[in-house]
Short mmCIF file of C-alpha atoms in Angstrom, two decimals:
data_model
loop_
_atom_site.label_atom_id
_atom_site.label_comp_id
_atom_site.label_asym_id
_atom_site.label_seq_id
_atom_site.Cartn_x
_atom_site.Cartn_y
_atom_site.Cartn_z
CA UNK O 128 18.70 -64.31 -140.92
CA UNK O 129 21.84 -62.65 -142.21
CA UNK O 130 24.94 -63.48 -140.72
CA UNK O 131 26.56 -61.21 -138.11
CA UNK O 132 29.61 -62.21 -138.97
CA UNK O 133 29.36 -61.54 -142.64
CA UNK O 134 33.12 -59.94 -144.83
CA UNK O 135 34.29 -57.31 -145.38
CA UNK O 136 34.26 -56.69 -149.18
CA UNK O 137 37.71 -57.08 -150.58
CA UNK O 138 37.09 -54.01 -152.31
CA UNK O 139 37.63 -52.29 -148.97
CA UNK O 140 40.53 -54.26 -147.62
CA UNK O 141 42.22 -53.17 -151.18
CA UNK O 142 41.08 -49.61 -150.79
CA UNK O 143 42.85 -50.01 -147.65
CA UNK O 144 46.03 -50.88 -148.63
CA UNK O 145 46.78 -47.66 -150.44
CA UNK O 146 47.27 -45.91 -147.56
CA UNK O 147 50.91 -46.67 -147.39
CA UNK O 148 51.65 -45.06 -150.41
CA UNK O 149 49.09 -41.58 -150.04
CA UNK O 150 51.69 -41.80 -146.39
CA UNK O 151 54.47 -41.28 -148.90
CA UNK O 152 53.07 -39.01 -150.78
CA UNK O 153 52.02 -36.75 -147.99
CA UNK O 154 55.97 -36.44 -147.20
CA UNK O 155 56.59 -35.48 -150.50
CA UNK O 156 54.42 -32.76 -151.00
CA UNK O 157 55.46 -31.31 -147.16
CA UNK O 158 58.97 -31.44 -147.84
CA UNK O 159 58.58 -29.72 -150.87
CA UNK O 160 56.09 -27.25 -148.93
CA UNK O 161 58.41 -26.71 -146.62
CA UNK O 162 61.54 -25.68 -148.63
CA UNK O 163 59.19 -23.00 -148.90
CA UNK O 164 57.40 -22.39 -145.80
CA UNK O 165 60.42 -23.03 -143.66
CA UNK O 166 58.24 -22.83 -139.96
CA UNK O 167 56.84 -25.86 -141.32
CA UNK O 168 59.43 -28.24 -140.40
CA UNK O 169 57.86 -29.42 -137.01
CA UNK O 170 54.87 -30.94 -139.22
CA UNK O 171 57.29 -32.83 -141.57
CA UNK O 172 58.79 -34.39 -138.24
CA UNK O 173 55.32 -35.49 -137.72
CA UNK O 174 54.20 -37.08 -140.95
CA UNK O 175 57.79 -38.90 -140.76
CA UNK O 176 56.26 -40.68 -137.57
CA UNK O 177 52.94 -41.16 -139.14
CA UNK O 178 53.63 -43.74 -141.85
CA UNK O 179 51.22 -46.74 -141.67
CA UNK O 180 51.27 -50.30 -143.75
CA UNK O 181 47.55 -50.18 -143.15
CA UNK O 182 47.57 -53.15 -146.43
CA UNK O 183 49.37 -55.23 -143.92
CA UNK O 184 46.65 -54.76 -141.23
CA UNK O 185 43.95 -55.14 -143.61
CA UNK O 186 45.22 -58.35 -144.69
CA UNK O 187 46.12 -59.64 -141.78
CA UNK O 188 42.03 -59.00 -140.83
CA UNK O 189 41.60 -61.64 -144.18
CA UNK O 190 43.99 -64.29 -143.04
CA UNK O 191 41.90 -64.24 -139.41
CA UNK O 192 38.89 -64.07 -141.56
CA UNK O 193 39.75 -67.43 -143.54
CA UNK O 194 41.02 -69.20 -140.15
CA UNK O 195 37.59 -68.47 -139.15
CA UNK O 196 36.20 -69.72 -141.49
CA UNK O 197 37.78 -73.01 -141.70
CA UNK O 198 37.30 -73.25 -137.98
CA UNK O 199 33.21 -72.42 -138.68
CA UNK O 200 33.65 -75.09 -140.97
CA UNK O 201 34.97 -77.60 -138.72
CA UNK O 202 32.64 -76.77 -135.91
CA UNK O 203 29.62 -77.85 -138.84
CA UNK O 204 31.57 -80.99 -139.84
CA UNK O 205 31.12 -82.36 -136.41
CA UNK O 206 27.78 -81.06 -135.62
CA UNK O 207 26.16 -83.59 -138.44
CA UNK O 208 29.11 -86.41 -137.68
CA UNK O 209 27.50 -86.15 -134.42
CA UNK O 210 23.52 -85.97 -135.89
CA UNK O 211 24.57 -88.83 -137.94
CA UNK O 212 25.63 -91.76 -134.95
CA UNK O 213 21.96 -92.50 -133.33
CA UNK O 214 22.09 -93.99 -130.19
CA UNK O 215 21.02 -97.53 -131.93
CA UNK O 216 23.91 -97.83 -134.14
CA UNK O 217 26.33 -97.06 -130.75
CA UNK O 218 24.83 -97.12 -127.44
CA UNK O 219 26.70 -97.53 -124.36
CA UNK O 220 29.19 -95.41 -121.91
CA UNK O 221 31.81 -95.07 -124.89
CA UNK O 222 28.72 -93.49 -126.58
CA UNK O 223 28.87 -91.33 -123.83
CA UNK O 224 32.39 -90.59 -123.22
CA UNK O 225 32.76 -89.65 -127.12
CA UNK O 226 29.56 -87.46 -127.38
CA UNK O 227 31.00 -85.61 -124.27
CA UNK O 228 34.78 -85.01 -125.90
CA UNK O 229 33.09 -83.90 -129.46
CA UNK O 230 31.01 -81.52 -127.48
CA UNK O 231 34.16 -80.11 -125.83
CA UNK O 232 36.27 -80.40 -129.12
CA UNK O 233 33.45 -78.04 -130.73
CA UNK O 234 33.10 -75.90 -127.92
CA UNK O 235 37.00 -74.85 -127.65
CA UNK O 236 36.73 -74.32 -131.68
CA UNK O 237 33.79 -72.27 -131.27
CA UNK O 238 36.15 -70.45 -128.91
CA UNK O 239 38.97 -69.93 -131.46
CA UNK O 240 36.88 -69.36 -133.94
CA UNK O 241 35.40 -66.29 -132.28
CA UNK O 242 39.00 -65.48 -130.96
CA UNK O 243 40.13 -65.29 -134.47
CA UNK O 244 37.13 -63.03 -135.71
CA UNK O 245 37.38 -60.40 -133.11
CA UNK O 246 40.99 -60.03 -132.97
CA UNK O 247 40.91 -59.49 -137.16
CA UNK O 248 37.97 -56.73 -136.52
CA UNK O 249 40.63 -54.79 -133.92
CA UNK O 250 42.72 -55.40 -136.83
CA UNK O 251 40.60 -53.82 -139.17
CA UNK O 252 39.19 -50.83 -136.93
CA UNK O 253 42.90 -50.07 -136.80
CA UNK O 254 43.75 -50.36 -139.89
CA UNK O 255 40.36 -47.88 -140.86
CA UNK O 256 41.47 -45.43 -138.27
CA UNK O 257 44.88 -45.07 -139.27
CA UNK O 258 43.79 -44.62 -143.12
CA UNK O 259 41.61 -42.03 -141.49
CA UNK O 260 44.33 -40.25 -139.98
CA UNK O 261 46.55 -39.90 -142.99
CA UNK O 262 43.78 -38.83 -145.31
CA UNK O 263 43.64 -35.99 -142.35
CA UNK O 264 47.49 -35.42 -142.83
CA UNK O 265 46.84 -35.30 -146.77
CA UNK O 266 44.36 -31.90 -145.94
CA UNK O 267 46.64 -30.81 -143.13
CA UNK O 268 49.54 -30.84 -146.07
CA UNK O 269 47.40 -29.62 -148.52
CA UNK O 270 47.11 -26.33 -146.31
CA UNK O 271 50.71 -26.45 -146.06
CA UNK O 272 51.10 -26.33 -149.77
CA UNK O 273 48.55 -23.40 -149.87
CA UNK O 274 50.72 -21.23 -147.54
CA UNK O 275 53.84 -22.33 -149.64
CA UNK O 276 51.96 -21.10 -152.39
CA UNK O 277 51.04 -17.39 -150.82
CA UNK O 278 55.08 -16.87 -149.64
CA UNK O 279 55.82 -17.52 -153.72
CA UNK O 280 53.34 -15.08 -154.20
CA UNK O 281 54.79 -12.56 -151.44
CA UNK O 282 58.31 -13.02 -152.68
CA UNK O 283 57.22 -11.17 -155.89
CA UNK O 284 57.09 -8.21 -153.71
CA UNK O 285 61.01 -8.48 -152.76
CA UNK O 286 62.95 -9.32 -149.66
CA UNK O 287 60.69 -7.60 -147.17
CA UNK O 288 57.67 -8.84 -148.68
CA UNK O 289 59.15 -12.37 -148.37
CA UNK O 290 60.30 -12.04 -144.73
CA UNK O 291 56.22 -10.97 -143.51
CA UNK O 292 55.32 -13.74 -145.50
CA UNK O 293 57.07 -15.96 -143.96
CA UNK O 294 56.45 -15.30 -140.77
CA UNK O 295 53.03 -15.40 -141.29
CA UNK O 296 52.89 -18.53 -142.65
CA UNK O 297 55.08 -19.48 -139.73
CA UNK O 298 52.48 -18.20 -137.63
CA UNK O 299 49.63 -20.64 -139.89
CA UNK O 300 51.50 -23.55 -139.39
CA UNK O 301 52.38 -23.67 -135.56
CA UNK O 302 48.29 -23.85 -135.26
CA UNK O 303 48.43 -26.55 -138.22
CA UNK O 304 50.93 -28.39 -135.58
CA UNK O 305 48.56 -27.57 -132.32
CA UNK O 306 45.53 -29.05 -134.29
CA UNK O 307 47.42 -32.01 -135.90
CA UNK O 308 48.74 -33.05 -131.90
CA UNK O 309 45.34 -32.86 -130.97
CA UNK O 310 44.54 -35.04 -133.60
CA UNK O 311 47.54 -37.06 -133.00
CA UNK O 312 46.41 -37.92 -129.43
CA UNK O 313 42.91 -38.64 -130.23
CA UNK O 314 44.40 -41.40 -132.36
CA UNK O 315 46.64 -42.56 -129.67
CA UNK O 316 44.10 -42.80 -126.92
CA UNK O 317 41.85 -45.29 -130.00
CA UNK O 318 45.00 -47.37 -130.74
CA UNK O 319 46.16 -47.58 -126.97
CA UNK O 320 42.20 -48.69 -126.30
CA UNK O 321 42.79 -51.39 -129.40
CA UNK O 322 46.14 -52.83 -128.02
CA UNK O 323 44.57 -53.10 -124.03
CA UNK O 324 41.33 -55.00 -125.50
CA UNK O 325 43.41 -57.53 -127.42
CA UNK O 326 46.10 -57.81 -124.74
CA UNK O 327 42.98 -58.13 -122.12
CA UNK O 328 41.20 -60.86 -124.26
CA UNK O 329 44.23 -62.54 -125.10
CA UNK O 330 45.85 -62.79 -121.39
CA UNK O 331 41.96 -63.43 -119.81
CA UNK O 332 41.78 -66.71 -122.44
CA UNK O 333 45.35 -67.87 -121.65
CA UNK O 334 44.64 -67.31 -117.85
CA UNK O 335 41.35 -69.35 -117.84
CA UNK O 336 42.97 -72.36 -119.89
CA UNK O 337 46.43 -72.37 -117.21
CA UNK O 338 43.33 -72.33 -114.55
CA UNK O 339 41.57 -75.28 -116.00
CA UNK O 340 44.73 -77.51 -116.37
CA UNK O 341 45.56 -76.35 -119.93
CA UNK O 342 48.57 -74.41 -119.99
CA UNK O 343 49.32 -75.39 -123.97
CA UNK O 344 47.73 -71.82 -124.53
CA UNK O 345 50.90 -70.23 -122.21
CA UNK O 346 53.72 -72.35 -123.74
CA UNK O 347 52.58 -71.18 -127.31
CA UNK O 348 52.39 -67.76 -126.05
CA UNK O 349 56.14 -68.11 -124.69
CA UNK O 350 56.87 -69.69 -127.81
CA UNK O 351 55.52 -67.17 -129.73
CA UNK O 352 57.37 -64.15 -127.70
CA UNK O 353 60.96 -65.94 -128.20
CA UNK O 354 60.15 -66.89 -132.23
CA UNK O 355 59.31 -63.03 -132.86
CA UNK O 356 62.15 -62.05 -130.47
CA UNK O 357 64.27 -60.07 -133.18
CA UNK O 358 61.38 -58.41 -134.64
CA UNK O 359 60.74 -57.19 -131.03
CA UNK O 360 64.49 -56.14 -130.78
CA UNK O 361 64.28 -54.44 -134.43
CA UNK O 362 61.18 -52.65 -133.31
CA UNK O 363 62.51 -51.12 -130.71
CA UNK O 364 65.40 -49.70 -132.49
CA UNK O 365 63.18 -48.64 -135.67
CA UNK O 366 60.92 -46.46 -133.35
CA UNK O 367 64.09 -44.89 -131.48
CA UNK O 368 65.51 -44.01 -134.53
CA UNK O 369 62.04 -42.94 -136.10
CA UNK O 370 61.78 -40.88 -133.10
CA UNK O 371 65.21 -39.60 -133.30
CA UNK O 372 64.69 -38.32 -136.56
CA UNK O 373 61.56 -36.53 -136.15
CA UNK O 374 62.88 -35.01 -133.92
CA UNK O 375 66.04 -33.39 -135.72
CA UNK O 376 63.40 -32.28 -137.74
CA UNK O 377 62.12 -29.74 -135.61
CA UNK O 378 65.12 -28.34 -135.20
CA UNK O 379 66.77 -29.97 -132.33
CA UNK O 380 70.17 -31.42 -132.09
CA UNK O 381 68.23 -35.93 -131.41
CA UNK O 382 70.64 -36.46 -128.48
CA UNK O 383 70.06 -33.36 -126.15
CA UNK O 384 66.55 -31.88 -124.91
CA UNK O 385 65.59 -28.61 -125.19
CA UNK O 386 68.07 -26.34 -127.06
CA UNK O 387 67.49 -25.11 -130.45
CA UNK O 388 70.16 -25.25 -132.59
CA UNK O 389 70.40 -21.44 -133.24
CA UNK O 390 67.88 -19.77 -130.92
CA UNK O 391 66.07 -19.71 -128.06
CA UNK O 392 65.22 -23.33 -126.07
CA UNK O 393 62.09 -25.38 -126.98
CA UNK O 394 59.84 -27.54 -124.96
CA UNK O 395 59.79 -31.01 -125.62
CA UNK O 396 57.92 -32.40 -128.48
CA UNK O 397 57.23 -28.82 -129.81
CA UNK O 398 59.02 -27.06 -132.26
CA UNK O 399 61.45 -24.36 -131.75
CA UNK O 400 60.15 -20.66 -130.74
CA UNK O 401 58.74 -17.90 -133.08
CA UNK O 402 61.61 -16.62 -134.78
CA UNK O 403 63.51 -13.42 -133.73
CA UNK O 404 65.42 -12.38 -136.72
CA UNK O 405 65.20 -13.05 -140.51
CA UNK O 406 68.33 -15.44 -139.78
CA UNK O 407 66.17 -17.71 -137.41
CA UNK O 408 63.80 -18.62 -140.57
CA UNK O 409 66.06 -21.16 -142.31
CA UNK O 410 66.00 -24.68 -141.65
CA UNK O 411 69.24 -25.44 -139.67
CA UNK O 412 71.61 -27.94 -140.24
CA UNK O 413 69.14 -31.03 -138.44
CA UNK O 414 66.27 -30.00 -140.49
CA UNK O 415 68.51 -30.54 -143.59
CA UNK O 416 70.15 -33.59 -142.51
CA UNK O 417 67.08 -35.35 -141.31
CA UNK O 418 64.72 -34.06 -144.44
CA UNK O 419 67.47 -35.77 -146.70
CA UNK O 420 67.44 -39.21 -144.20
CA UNK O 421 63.64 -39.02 -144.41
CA UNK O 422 63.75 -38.99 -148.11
CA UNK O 423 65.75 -41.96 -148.37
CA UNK O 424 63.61 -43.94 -145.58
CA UNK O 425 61.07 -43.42 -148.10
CA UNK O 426 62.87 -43.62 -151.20
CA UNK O 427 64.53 -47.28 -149.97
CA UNK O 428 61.13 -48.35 -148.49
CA UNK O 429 63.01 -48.84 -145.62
CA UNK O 430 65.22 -47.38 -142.24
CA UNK O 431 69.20 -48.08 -141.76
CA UNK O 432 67.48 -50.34 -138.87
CA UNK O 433 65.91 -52.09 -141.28
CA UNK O 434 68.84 -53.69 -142.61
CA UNK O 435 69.15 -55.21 -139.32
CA UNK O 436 66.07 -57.15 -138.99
CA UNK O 437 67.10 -61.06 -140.35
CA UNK O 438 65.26 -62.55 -143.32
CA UNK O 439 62.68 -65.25 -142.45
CA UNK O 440 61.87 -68.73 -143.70
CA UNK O 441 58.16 -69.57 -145.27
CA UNK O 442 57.64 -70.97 -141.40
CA UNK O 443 57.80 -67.64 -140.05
CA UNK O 444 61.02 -68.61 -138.44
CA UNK O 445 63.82 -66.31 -138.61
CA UNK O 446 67.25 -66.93 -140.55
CA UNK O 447 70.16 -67.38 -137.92
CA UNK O 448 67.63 -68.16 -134.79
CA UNK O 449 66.50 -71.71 -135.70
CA UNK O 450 68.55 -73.32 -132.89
CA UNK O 451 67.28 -71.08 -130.11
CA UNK O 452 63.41 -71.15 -131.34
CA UNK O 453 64.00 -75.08 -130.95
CA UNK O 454 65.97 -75.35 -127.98
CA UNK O 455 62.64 -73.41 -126.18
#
């Protein structure tokens, strides 16, 4: 009977882990794109956002994997301890007792074992989706580059010929945006179904041990909480400034809604209106100033928030925190 549970090839997890870098490359090719195709600048707001480790994902989905595995092992290990003691060689109510606390002992590892297997498939399913989604930015840029290309083309034709191509392809890539947010919140809806499942399955376990007497499972998830408490802090401040920064690259000033910084107002989390005069085609001063942040982000590997995250120990524990993840 082959086994349900069977691995993923490596092959897959490592094909996985490239999507970080075709992420990067997207953003390359789009800012170039759009030095060219200048209505464009609403989609390079959005690729900014969509930048995925899916490597880390994937391996995190082998590190569950193993912990299975050694749990699966475990689980067998006391199976044949247990075939091996016959009744004759230890009868009695000790028998008993201890035949009753392995069967409990393999039970609850049975448990985490199963925990730890469906939490790294989430893993994985995420990881695949969001590979999925920027192999769909990679054709969404690759259009981008084509109508870069045809405004080269135009521009052979002089001024006016440059201005009608560029409005065209302005035209081109306000539906590339339309399709890429309904894209965009396809994704979100998946990911959002992801995180409730694992946050359901992982508050529904704690909840039954805390029921049952066992409340080890809610002081490790407190523990847990404060350890990762400045990652939680730094995440928060990398996806406001993320945010912030996609933004400006639409065209609007990152601390005020709705005005565009030359013309006309634009709704939130759309990019600015059609443009009204030849002057209204250039990328303004947050397009500029945000396209040269964005190529640092990516450049560095990393945001100015970044830098604020602390360094951690082998133990997972962060530098500077020691005392407090004791203490609790």
């Amino acid at each position: 009977m082959p086994d349900p549970w069977q691995r993923v090839p490596d092959a897959t997890v490592t094909a996985l882990g490239y999507g970080k870098y075709l992420a990067h490359a997207n953003i390359g090719l789009a800012t170039a794109a759009c030095a060219v195709v200048w209505g464009g600048w609403p989609l390079l707001g959005k690729l900014y956002v969509h930048q995925y480790d899916t490597g880390a994902l994937a391996a995190a989905y082998q590190v569950l994997e193993d912990a299975a595995g050694d749990l699966g092992t475990g689980r067998t290990n006391i199976a044949d301890l247990m075939a091996g003691l016959s009744a004759e060689q230890w009868p009695g109510d000790d028998r008993r007792d201890f035949d009753a606390w392995m069967r409990t002992l393999g039970s609850d590892l049975l448990s985490e074992e199963m925990s730890a297997r469906l939490l790294g498939i989430m893993l994985l399913v995420s990881a695949s989706l969001l590979f999925a989604f920027i192999v769909y930015t990679s054709a969404v840029v690759l259009r981008l580059v084509w109508l870069a290309v045809q405004v080269v083309r135009a521009s052979f034709g002089g001024g006016v010929g440059f201005i009608a191509a560029q409005v065209a392809a302005g035209k081109q890539a306000r539906v590339l945006f339309a399709q890429f947010q309904a894209q965009e919140a396809r994704l979100t809806t998946a990911l959002n179904g992801i995180a409730t499942a694992i946050a359901g399955g992982l508050g529904a376990k704690v909840a039954k041990d805390s029921l049952t007497g066992d409340r080890q499972g809610l002081l490790d998830l407190r523990q847990a909480t404060i350890n990762q408490g400045p990652a939680l802090v730094w995440g928060f401040a990398n996806h406001v400034e993320r945010n912030l920064t996609a933004k400006m690259m639409t065209g609007r000033s990152p601390l005020f809604s709705g005005r565009d910084a030359r013309a006309g107002t634009g709704t939130k989390g759309q990019p600015r209106p059609m443009p009204a005069s030849p002057h209204d085609l250039t990328p303004n001063k947050w397009q500029l100033g945000a396209a040269a942040k964005g190529a640092m982000d990516v450049i560095s590997g990393r945001m100015p928030t970044g830098y604020l995250l602390p360094d951690r120990y082998e133990s997972g524990a962060y530098q500077g925190y020691e005392d407090i993840e004791r203490r609790l």
